[in-house]
Amino acid sequence: MISVCKAEQGIPYTLTCRALGVSESWFYKWRNRPVTAREVRRGKLADAIRQIFDESGGTYGSPKVWITLVRQGWRVSVNTVARLMAELGLAGREIRRRRGLTRPGKRPAFADFVRRDFSATAPDQVWAGDMTEIVTSEGKLYLATVIDLFSRRLLGYAMGERHDAELVVASLHMAAATRGGDVRGVIFHSDRGSEGGFNWSSQHFDLGGVRRGHGGLEFEDQRCSGGSASAVAR
């Protein structure tokens, strides 16, 4: 901060040190110390964040920047990305309200294994899926997410230009990989609908034993997972 004040505002080191309550000798000692590996990584991460933000036209918030970083191979938490973006003064522009994608399907629904009860008592009992439409300046994108209803942890996600079954299956594959591949006994719950590919055929569920389950298109269904995609989208 002291160096930034000098470089950007021309404020002498003496005044800034005095305002912060630190000695000049401490500042010079700190400035001349060897750069740590952590600081080097932090600088590279900040550069990557700034590049992703600029390439999005200033529309990406921290969750979407984080998703892009993960795809690029970075191992970093979304909270760290949010903190760095705040320090860099980067804030994504507000996007238009997203349209709900789920419509009641015409085909018979699968059994409702959760029976309107979304209170899982342990991890990997029930997963919930959600699909969200994101309107950008370059067109529409669709985000499919999978969360664990016990921990509320985001296990898998996929983004694409089409809201079909394959997009959600991709998010399920990521969720299964997150849990080590063997997820036998897990129930996957989604709203019953035809848009977004929610009326899938059984071959889509060869994911180590995930059972398919659908409930009616009611408020509880939207509540159990709807926040996950919305949070990532922002």
mmCIF file of C-alpha atoms in Angstrom, residues 132-227:
data_model
loop_
_atom_site.group_PDB
_atom_site.id
_atom_site.type_symbol
_atom_site.label_atom_id
_atom_site.label_comp_id
_atom_site.label_asym_id
_atom_site.label_seq_id
_atom_site.Cartn_x
_atom_site.Cartn_y
_atom_site.Cartn_z
ATOM 1 C CA THR A 132 -29.790 -21.542 -15.122
ATOM 2 C CA GLU A 133 -29.847 -19.330 -18.198
ATOM 3 C CA ILE A 134 -27.282 -16.510 -18.251
ATOM 4 C CA VAL A 135 -27.773 -13.634 -20.684
ATOM 5 C CA THR A 136 -24.502 -12.032 -21.816
ATOM 6 C CA SER A 137 -23.633 -9.372 -24.371
ATOM 7 C CA GLU A 138 -22.514 -12.155 -26.738
ATOM 8 C CA GLY A 139 -25.556 -14.392 -26.350
ATOM 9 C CA LYS A 140 -26.976 -16.903 -23.909
ATOM 10 C CA LEU A 141 -25.078 -19.431 -21.822
ATOM 11 C CA TYR A 142 -26.497 -22.219 -19.691
ATOM 12 C CA LEU A 143 -25.070 -23.363 -16.367
ATOM 13 C CA ALA A 144 -25.827 -26.792 -14.889
ATOM 14 C CA THR A 145 -24.853 -27.439 -11.273
ATOM 15 C CA VAL A 146 -24.914 -30.343 -8.826
ATOM 16 C CA ILE A 147 -24.859 -29.782 -5.061
ATOM 17 C CA ASP A 148 -24.830 -32.104 -2.056
ATOM 18 C CA LEU A 149 -27.954 -31.329 -0.025
ATOM 19 C CA PHE A 150 -26.211 -32.207 3.250
ATOM 20 C CA SER A 151 -23.159 -29.944 2.997
ATOM 21 C CA ARG A 152 -24.556 -27.566 0.316
ATOM 22 C CA ARG A 153 -21.200 -28.032 -1.399
ATOM 23 C CA LEU A 154 -20.996 -27.490 -5.146
ATOM 24 C CA LEU A 155 -19.777 -30.846 -6.490
ATOM 25 C CA GLY A 156 -20.059 -30.383 -10.234
ATOM 26 C CA TYR A 157 -20.877 -27.829 -12.888
ATOM 27 C CA ALA A 158 -20.897 -27.451 -16.656
ATOM 28 C CA MET A 159 -21.501 -24.472 -18.905
ATOM 29 C CA GLY A 160 -22.506 -24.458 -22.560
ATOM 30 C CA GLU A 161 -24.576 -22.832 -25.273
ATOM 31 C CA ARG A 162 -27.369 -25.443 -25.187
ATOM 32 C CA HIS A 163 -29.586 -26.437 -22.260
ATOM 33 C CA ASP A 164 -29.826 -30.142 -22.942
ATOM 34 C CA ALA A 165 -29.303 -33.412 -21.108
ATOM 35 C CA GLU A 166 -25.657 -33.651 -22.096
ATOM 36 C CA LEU A 167 -24.845 -30.447 -20.216
ATOM 37 C CA VAL A 168 -26.348 -31.762 -17.001
ATOM 38 C CA VAL A 169 -24.743 -35.166 -17.482
ATOM 39 C CA ALA A 170 -21.381 -33.404 -17.754
ATOM 40 C CA SER A 171 -22.017 -31.726 -14.401
ATOM 41 C CA LEU A 172 -22.931 -35.126 -12.930
ATOM 42 C CA HIS A 173 -19.714 -36.669 -14.217
ATOM 43 C CA MET A 174 -17.749 -33.876 -12.549
ATOM 44 C CA ALA A 175 -19.656 -34.410 -9.295
ATOM 45 C CA ALA A 176 -18.915 -38.142 -9.389
ATOM 46 C CA ALA A 177 -15.235 -37.438 -10.043
ATOM 47 C CA THR A 178 -15.186 -34.994 -7.121
ATOM 48 C CA ARG A 179 -16.374 -37.832 -4.869
ATOM 49 C CA GLY A 180 -13.789 -40.286 -6.208
ATOM 50 C CA GLY A 181 -15.916 -41.983 -8.859
ATOM 51 C CA ASP A 182 -17.811 -44.455 -6.661
ATOM 52 C CA VAL A 183 -21.099 -42.842 -5.655
ATOM 53 C CA ARG A 184 -23.307 -45.895 -5.340
ATOM 54 C CA GLY A 185 -26.529 -45.213 -3.495
ATOM 55 C CA VAL A 186 -26.642 -41.475 -4.182
ATOM 56 C CA ILE A 187 -30.025 -40.114 -5.235
ATOM 57 C CA PHE A 188 -29.922 -37.321 -7.815
ATOM 58 C CA HIS A 189 -32.957 -35.044 -7.582
ATOM 59 C CA SER A 190 -34.085 -32.434 -10.097
ATOM 60 C CA ASP A 191 -37.236 -30.595 -11.012
ATOM 61 C CA ARG A 192 -39.452 -32.582 -13.329
ATOM 62 C CA GLY A 193 -39.320 -30.853 -16.686
ATOM 63 C CA SER A 194 -38.713 -31.158 -20.396
ATOM 64 C CA GLU A 195 -36.544 -28.076 -20.878
ATOM 65 C CA GLY A 196 -32.970 -28.470 -19.796
ATOM 66 C CA GLY A 197 -33.076 -32.190 -20.548
ATOM 67 C CA PHE A 198 -34.513 -33.244 -17.205
ATOM 68 C CA ASN A 199 -36.468 -36.161 -18.680
ATOM 69 C CA TRP A 200 -33.402 -38.266 -19.340
ATOM 70 C CA SER A 201 -33.261 -41.898 -20.391
ATOM 71 C CA SER A 202 -31.650 -44.411 -18.065
ATOM 72 C CA GLN A 203 -28.372 -44.756 -19.941
ATOM 73 C CA HIS A 204 -27.383 -41.273 -18.796
ATOM 74 C CA PHE A 205 -27.073 -42.504 -15.238
ATOM 75 C CA ASP A 206 -24.168 -44.930 -15.508
ATOM 76 C CA LEU A 207 -22.276 -42.921 -12.913
ATOM 77 C CA GLY A 208 -21.293 -45.463 -10.304
ATOM 78 C CA GLY A 209 -24.798 -46.092 -9.021
ATOM 79 C CA VAL A 210 -26.496 -42.686 -8.946
ATOM 80 C CA ARG A 211 -30.254 -43.194 -8.787
ATOM 81 C CA ARG A 212 -32.479 -40.817 -10.669
ATOM 82 C CA GLY A 213 -35.351 -39.108 -8.938
ATOM 83 C CA HIS A 214 -37.729 -36.309 -9.867
ATOM 84 C CA GLY A 215 -40.219 -34.307 -7.898
ATOM 85 C CA GLY A 216 -42.992 -32.042 -9.049
ATOM 86 C CA LEU A 217 -42.371 -28.500 -10.217
ATOM 87 C CA GLU A 218 -43.034 -26.815 -6.896
ATOM 88 C CA PHE A 219 -41.374 -24.235 -4.684
ATOM 89 C CA GLU A 220 -39.486 -26.814 -2.638
ATOM 90 C CA ASP A 221 -37.736 -28.142 -5.741
ATOM 91 C CA GLN A 222 -36.584 -24.696 -6.738
ATOM 92 C CA ARG A 223 -35.392 -24.026 -3.194
ATOM 93 C CA CYS A 224 -33.341 -27.190 -2.777
ATOM 94 C CA SER A 225 -30.883 -26.414 -5.572
ATOM 95 C CA GLY A 226 -31.860 -23.208 -7.317
ATOM 96 C CA GLY A 227 -29.432 -21.120 -5.323
#
